[in-house]
Amino acid sequence: MHVRVPKRMIPFALDGHTKGSHTTITTTTLSLSLICLLILSTTTTAFSVMSPSSPSSPSSPSLSQQAPEQPQRTETQIQLPPPIVYTIAGSDSGGGAGIQADLHAIHSMNCHGCSAITCLTAQSSTGVIGVHTPPVEFLRMQLRALTEDLYPRAIKVGMLGSKDLALEVGSFLKGIKGEQVDEGGEEEQTERPFVVLDPVMISTSGHKLIEDEAKEAIIESVFPYVDVVTPNKFEAEELLGRKLTSPEDVENGAREILNMGVKAVLIKGGHSLAESQKRVDSKINDGNDNVNLSEGVKTTLGYAQDYFLSSEGPLTPGEERICDGSRGVWLRADRYDTIHTHGTGCTLSSVIASALALGHQQRSINGIDEEGTGATRAIHMIDACCLAKAYVTEGVGRGVQLGSGPGPVAHTFFPSSFKSFPSVALDPKDGTSETFLKMRSATTANYNSDGDDVITLGKLLPIVNNKEWIERLSPLDEITDIQLRIKNEDDQDEILKIVEECQKVCEKNNVRLWINDYWRAAVKAKCFGVHVGQEDLAKCIDDGGLEIIRENKMALGISTHSYAELAAAIGVKPSYISLGPVFGTDSKNVAFHPQTLDTVRRWRELIRPDIPLVAIGGINDAPTVSRVKDAGADCVAVISAITKSDDIDSAVKSLDMAMD
C-alpha cells in the first residue's frame, strides 16, 4: 500500500525521490514517523530537566533545540537529489554506533545513505554480548546490488573484523577507484568516489578488537584506495606499534601512516595525550594518576585537538595556505567532560564522507556557478574534516544517557554554530587566547560589554587602488575605513612610498587605512590595519609578521572562501573576517565560485558574534547591500559600486543608508 501526500507537506530531506508535485511514501514510513512523534511528545519533560552548565559539563538542550529548522535551500539545491554515500560497516543493535550512527550522520548532512553490513552485534549501551559475521559472499552481494543502481560519491568504511573481510573490501575499492573508461575508450575526467576509513581496531577503553592478520590485510589491501583514514590515538598507536605522548609524536606518527599508502590521515584527539603519558608513566608510578605531565601535554588538556596531514599539495599550486594538509593542520575545539561519546568515531568518518560527497556533487555539475555553491564546491578533505569536527563537537555537547551505560553522540544537523566550529591551531601547545586589535560591528550590538574603548568597524569598506581615490573618499562623513589594494607594483620602496602618502591623507581626514597584503609597508607607515588573503596569511606567518602586527597594536582582517579557510581565520583571532565573492565579480580573479546569501548566513552562524563579518564581491548597488546586510554581514566591501558611479557622493550615501 502507498500513500500519496502533497509535496509541500513533507521536507525534501525525507527521501529525495519525488514524482510530479507529490512524494510517494510507504505506510511503514508513516507508522515510524507517528511512533517517533508519540515518543517525543511523552519525553519533552525528560529532555528539559537538566540544568545549564559550562562547556566542561554541557547542558542538555530543549526539544526545540534538538530538532531545529533546517536552513532554507536555494531553488537549485532543492532540485538536486541528495548525493549517495555508502557505509560499509558493522551493525550496532543499540543504535549508538556502527551503521546506525553512520546513517543518522549521513542523513543529517543532507545525503542519502546506503549500507553494506560487515558484521552484526548484539549490544546495548552497557556492552557487546554477541557478534555474528555473515559470509563474505553476502557482503559482495550487497555491494554489487548497490553499485548497479545507487552509485556513490563517497564511501565510509568501518569495522573489518577479519582478514577475509578486509581483502573483500579492498577488492571492491580497487574496482570502484580504478580506471573509469567511457564508451569511446577514453578515461573519464570525473572525480572517483572518495573513500574514508575509520580503522576500528581499539575500543574506547583501549581493548584490541581485531587480530594482527586483519590489521595487516587492511594496510595492504584497503589503505591504497583510502583518501583519508581517521584513527583515534589508540588506533594510531596500534598502527605504529608505539605510544604517542606529545604533539610531536602525533605529527611524526601521521607522516609514518601516510607512508603506509593513504592520501591523508586525521589522528583524532578525543582522547587526551595525557592518557597515553599516564599509561606509560603508571608502569613506574604504580598506577598513580598524578604523574608529571610535560608542559606541551598540559596545555592541550582543555582541547580536543585532531591532526590532519595530506600527501597532496596546496589547492593552488605554489600558493600554500595554513589550512593546506601538506603543511600539517591541528584542528582545535573545546573538550567536553562527558562519558556520552558512544559512536563518535563512526559519526566523524561518516560526516567526512558526506561532506566530501556534497563537494563532489557540486563540482560535477556545470552551469550553476551563480547559485551559491562556492563553499560547497570547495569542500576538499581538510574542509570535510572541519565540518565533521564541528558536527561531532556539537553532538558530544548534546549527548544524553539513554540506557544504563554511556549515551551516544547526538545527531543534529549541518554545522551551524560558532560554539562547535573548530579553529586551526598554529601551535598545538599554545593555550593562550591573545587576539588582534578588537573591533565591533556598527550594525549590531555584538557583545558590546567590552566597553566604549572597542573600535567600531565602519559599515562600508571601499577598496581602492591609488592615492587619488583615497583623497576623493576620505573626506566623506560616511567613510571611516578604506582599504588600499596596490596593483601592478613590485618595487618595495615604491610600495612603501605609496602607503605612506595614503596614510597621511587618511590621518588628515581621521579615516582608518587598511593595507592589502603589504604588511611590512603598513607597519612602517603606522597604518591602522592589514588585510590578507589566505596565501599571504601563510607567508606572513612564516615570516613572523603576525607577531609584528600584533606588537604594533594593529588590526588584522582575513579573507575566507571555504570552511577550512574559515577555521584558519578563526584560529588567528583577527579583527574581522571577510567572505567572498558573494556574487560574481570582475574586480579580481578568484579561484572560488560565488557564495551568495546562503553562505553569508552560514558564515554569520559559524563566526563568533563579537567578530565582524565583512562581505565582498559583486555588491554593486544599494538594494544588494541591503540584502547582504540582512543575511548577516556587518560590513560590505565595495569597489565598482563607488568607483564606477557617476555621482560618487550620492552612491556612498545610498550604500551607507542601505546598511542601516
XYZ file of C-alpha atoms in Angstrom, residues 192-576:
385
model
C 36.070 8.978 -8.387
C 34.211 8.283 -5.148
C 36.030 9.397 -2.028
C 36.897 6.692 0.489
C 37.062 7.410 4.234
C 38.336 4.649 6.517
C 37.583 4.517 10.224
C 40.072 1.802 11.264
C 38.106 0.232 14.095
C 40.899 -1.589 15.925
C 40.855 -0.411 19.534
C 37.797 0.198 21.721
C 37.259 3.440 23.624
C 38.524 1.692 26.744
C 41.704 0.637 24.912
C 40.873 -3.020 24.194
C 42.062 -4.608 20.949
C 39.180 -5.530 18.639
C 40.864 -7.241 15.652
C 43.657 -9.720 15.084
C 47.019 -8.768 13.613
C 46.338 -10.565 10.321
C 43.212 -8.460 9.806
C 45.194 -5.288 10.553
C 47.863 -6.272 8.045
C 45.222 -7.043 5.400
C 43.658 -3.612 5.932
C 47.024 -1.901 5.479
C 47.949 -3.922 2.397
C 44.570 -4.201 0.636
C 42.462 -1.239 1.783
C 44.924 1.594 2.517
C 45.986 2.069 -1.157
C 42.456 3.210 -2.057
C 41.767 5.373 1.005
C 41.566 9.158 0.699
C 41.569 9.821 4.429
C 41.984 7.445 7.370
C 40.712 8.544 10.792
C 42.363 6.614 13.634
C 41.891 7.716 17.204
C 45.020 7.988 19.296
C 44.937 4.347 20.403
C 44.358 3.104 16.846
C 47.220 5.232 15.574
C 49.404 3.704 18.269
C 48.301 0.220 17.152
C 49.198 1.025 13.546
C 52.575 2.455 14.561
C 53.484 -0.016 17.273
C 54.337 2.678 19.831
C 52.761 5.239 22.175
C 52.016 8.847 21.211
C 52.718 11.053 24.218
C 53.316 14.503 22.717
C 52.135 16.659 19.810
C 55.467 15.947 18.094
C 54.796 12.223 18.407
C 51.426 12.688 16.722
C 52.921 14.701 13.855
C 55.666 12.140 13.234
C 53.180 9.313 13.503
C 50.923 10.901 10.904
C 53.824 11.039 8.450
C 54.500 7.352 9.002
C 50.834 6.445 8.447
C 50.877 8.426 5.197
C 53.790 6.273 4.116
C 51.539 3.226 4.549
C 49.673 4.252 1.388
C 46.739 6.518 2.283
C 46.363 10.012 0.809
C 45.613 11.734 4.108
C 45.333 10.961 7.807
C 43.359 12.579 10.616
C 44.577 11.462 14.035
C 41.694 12.223 16.352
C 42.320 13.886 19.703
C 39.194 12.960 21.621
C 41.491 11.023 23.955
C 43.942 13.455 25.513
C 47.666 12.911 25.200
C 47.723 12.772 28.984
C 46.028 9.372 28.809
C 48.985 7.914 26.908
C 51.511 9.596 29.154
C 49.715 8.325 32.244
C 49.616 4.804 30.815
C 53.345 4.901 30.179
C 54.229 6.548 33.480
C 51.860 4.356 35.517
C 54.214 1.442 34.960
C 56.713 3.406 37.046
C 54.253 5.216 39.334
C 52.224 2.157 40.414
C 49.056 3.375 38.719
C 49.093 6.820 40.323
C 47.334 9.286 38.005
C 49.233 12.228 39.476
C 52.112 11.848 37.057
C 54.379 14.621 35.854
C 52.850 15.706 32.570
C 55.003 17.635 30.112
C 54.160 21.301 29.590
C 53.225 20.560 25.974
C 50.665 17.994 27.105
C 49.296 20.188 29.926
C 48.334 22.956 27.500
C 46.320 20.505 25.369
C 44.102 19.221 28.189
C 41.312 21.741 27.670
C 41.012 20.978 23.970
C 40.149 18.117 21.675
C 42.827 18.527 19.000
C 42.978 16.488 15.796
C 45.975 16.429 13.478
C 45.444 16.338 9.699
C 48.216 15.609 7.226
C 47.937 15.067 3.480
C 50.305 13.894 0.782
C 48.594 16.203 -1.724
C 49.959 19.670 -2.447
C 48.231 23.036 -1.978
C 44.819 23.687 -3.539
C 46.510 26.247 -5.794
C 49.995 25.095 -6.881
C 52.679 27.338 -5.434
C 50.213 29.191 -3.172
C 50.208 27.470 0.200
C 47.582 28.186 2.864
C 47.874 27.405 6.565
C 44.891 25.071 6.167
C 46.546 23.023 3.414
C 47.095 19.481 4.611
C 50.582 19.348 3.141
C 51.685 21.700 5.965
C 50.028 19.629 8.656
C 46.972 21.131 10.356
C 45.916 20.999 14.009
C 42.144 21.341 14.384
C 41.081 22.554 17.831
C 37.754 22.552 19.656
C 36.785 22.639 23.327
C 36.928 19.312 25.141
C 33.755 18.148 26.924
C 33.964 16.278 30.193
C 31.344 13.636 29.444
C 31.025 9.867 29.050
C 28.297 10.157 26.408
C 30.565 9.701 23.411
C 29.492 6.332 22.003
C 29.781 6.355 18.215
C 31.963 9.446 17.830
C 34.431 7.711 15.502
C 31.701 6.268 13.291
C 29.929 9.603 13.179
C 33.016 11.643 12.374
C 34.092 9.458 9.464
C 30.536 9.387 8.068
C 30.279 13.176 8.190
C 33.641 13.473 6.441
C 32.371 11.153 3.704
C 29.086 13.068 3.436
C 30.796 16.456 3.207
C 33.119 15.110 0.508
C 30.082 13.797 -1.360
C 28.466 17.241 -1.284
C 31.588 18.839 -2.749
C 31.944 16.010 -5.265
C 28.377 16.554 -6.462
C 28.711 20.312 -6.866
C 31.975 20.050 -8.783
C 30.421 17.521 -11.162
C 27.604 19.836 -12.199
C 28.029 22.545 -14.808
C 26.000 25.669 -15.360
C 25.109 26.682 -11.803
C 28.074 28.872 -10.942
C 25.823 31.655 -9.673
C 23.804 29.544 -7.259
C 25.742 29.963 -4.048
C 27.868 26.857 -4.265
C 31.298 28.402 -3.677
C 31.943 26.991 -0.195
C 30.303 23.665 -1.059
C 32.282 23.212 -4.268
C 35.402 23.993 -2.267
C 34.859 21.099 0.171
C 38.016 19.034 -0.027
C 39.434 16.704 2.617
C 40.510 19.354 5.129
C 37.185 21.201 4.750
C 35.302 17.943 5.310
C 37.354 17.297 8.451
C 36.481 20.770 9.786
C 32.769 20.161 9.230
C 32.965 16.705 10.781
C 34.750 18.005 13.867
C 32.071 20.687 14.257
C 29.318 18.077 13.912
C 30.855 15.705 16.458
C 31.680 18.503 18.915
C 28.057 19.628 18.809
C 26.892 16.032 19.178
C 29.128 15.331 22.165
C 27.893 18.510 23.832
C 24.291 17.373 23.369
C 24.792 13.719 24.243
C 22.479 12.261 26.900
C 22.226 8.904 28.633
C 19.618 6.617 27.059
C 20.274 3.300 28.810
C 22.321 2.164 31.771
C 25.656 2.855 30.078
C 27.243 5.804 28.270
C 24.992 7.579 25.800
C 25.686 8.062 22.108
C 26.812 11.229 20.405
C 23.715 13.220 19.444
C 22.890 13.706 15.765
C 21.956 17.257 14.901
C 22.243 18.947 11.500
C 24.698 20.517 9.089
C 27.116 22.513 11.311
C 25.754 25.959 12.104
C 27.125 27.000 15.493
C 30.245 29.041 16.237
C 30.458 27.266 19.606
C 31.277 23.970 17.888
C 33.160 25.035 14.777
C 36.898 24.285 15.101
C 39.852 26.560 14.659
C 43.255 25.868 13.164
C 45.774 25.949 15.995
C 49.071 27.346 14.745
C 50.805 25.790 17.753
C 49.040 22.846 19.451
C 50.938 23.581 22.675
C 49.838 27.223 22.818
C 46.815 27.605 25.057
C 46.683 31.417 25.052
C 43.766 33.419 23.711
C 45.656 36.504 22.519
C 43.762 38.360 19.796
C 44.450 41.150 17.371
C 43.032 44.644 17.860
C 39.413 44.026 18.793
C 36.660 45.665 16.759
C 32.895 45.568 16.866
C 30.142 45.985 14.347
C 28.333 49.224 13.578
C 25.153 47.355 12.638
C 24.671 45.102 15.666
C 25.224 45.113 19.392
C 27.857 42.383 19.149
C 28.974 41.745 22.714
C 29.235 45.459 23.480
C 30.030 44.613 27.081
C 33.673 45.131 26.139
C 33.186 48.833 26.702
C 33.348 52.046 24.722
C 37.071 51.679 24.051
C 36.396 48.952 21.461
C 36.714 50.410 17.965
C 33.677 50.207 15.694
C 34.256 48.950 12.158
C 32.557 51.076 9.520
C 29.521 49.824 7.634
C 31.264 50.404 4.310
C 34.789 49.408 3.363
C 35.731 50.944 -0.009
C 38.591 49.125 -1.734
C 40.661 51.380 -3.980
C 43.994 51.119 -5.752
C 45.571 54.581 -5.576
C 46.054 57.767 -3.594
C 43.637 59.754 -5.778
C 40.685 57.630 -4.723
C 41.668 57.898 -1.079
C 41.813 61.695 -1.416
C 38.354 61.631 -3.006
C 36.666 59.346 -0.473
C 38.317 60.038 2.886
C 36.626 63.458 3.451
C 33.127 61.915 3.198
C 31.279 61.597 6.520
C 30.098 58.071 5.749
C 33.622 56.728 5.267
C 35.544 55.628 8.366
C 37.642 52.844 6.854
C 39.380 52.464 3.465
C 41.388 49.554 2.113
C 44.262 50.168 -0.296
C 44.885 47.352 -2.779
C 48.042 48.218 -4.729
C 48.238 46.618 -8.162
C 50.984 46.210 -10.755
C 53.808 47.317 -8.490
C 56.637 45.087 -7.276
C 59.194 47.639 -6.076
C 59.021 47.558 -2.274
C 60.379 51.088 -1.891
C 57.701 52.438 -4.238
C 55.029 50.459 -2.398
C 56.165 51.967 0.918
C 56.092 55.457 -0.597
C 52.507 54.989 -1.834
C 51.383 53.609 1.525
C 52.990 56.466 3.476
C 51.359 59.075 1.248
C 47.947 57.450 1.592
C 48.355 57.159 5.355
C 48.973 60.906 5.611
C 45.753 61.596 3.711
C 43.793 59.272 5.980
C 45.278 60.753 9.146
C 44.279 64.213 7.954
C 40.657 63.090 7.498
C 40.520 60.840 10.567
C 39.985 57.715 8.455
C 41.462 54.284 9.215
C 43.654 52.900 6.425
C 43.877 49.156 5.783
C 46.661 47.863 3.541
C 46.024 44.777 1.446
C 48.830 42.171 1.773
C 51.840 44.507 2.140
C 52.091 44.231 5.926
C 55.695 45.438 6.186
C 54.851 48.742 4.488
C 51.738 49.067 6.666
C 53.807 48.618 9.830
C 56.438 51.150 8.743
C 53.819 53.718 7.751
C 51.910 53.154 11.030
C 48.667 52.324 9.278
C 45.626 51.190 11.210
C 45.378 47.665 9.855
C 46.345 44.969 7.386
C 44.114 42.744 5.290
C 45.488 39.445 3.967
C 44.223 36.624 1.817
C 44.870 33.024 2.803
C 48.058 32.624 0.769
C 49.528 35.879 2.060
C 48.475 34.915 5.573
C 50.658 31.802 5.324
C 53.601 33.866 4.060
C 53.061 36.429 6.810
C 53.068 33.705 9.475
C 56.188 32.066 8.060
C 57.981 35.446 8.079
C 56.960 36.261 11.647
C 54.612 39.012 10.504
C 51.683 38.196 12.803
C 53.750 38.858 15.923
C 54.987 42.162 14.473
C 51.465 43.299 13.536
C 50.162 42.353 16.975
C 53.083 44.032 18.778
C 52.299 47.252 16.901
C 48.669 47.018 18.073
C 47.384 46.971 14.513
C 44.133 45.469 13.280
C 44.022 42.407 11.036
C 41.379 41.301 8.547
C 41.426 37.911 6.825
C 39.698 36.692 3.639
C 37.880 33.347 3.593
C 36.228 31.309 0.853
C 35.948 27.790 2.274
C 35.260 26.042 5.568
C 38.926 25.218 6.163
C 39.907 28.821 5.440
C 37.298 29.932 7.955
C 38.790 27.617 10.592
C 42.220 29.045 9.794
C 40.991 32.624 10.183
C 39.233 31.856 13.466
C 42.465 30.365 14.813
C 44.358 33.601 14.141
C 41.742 35.618 16.110
C 41.599 38.583 13.713
C 39.789 41.911 13.974
C 37.341 40.884 11.255
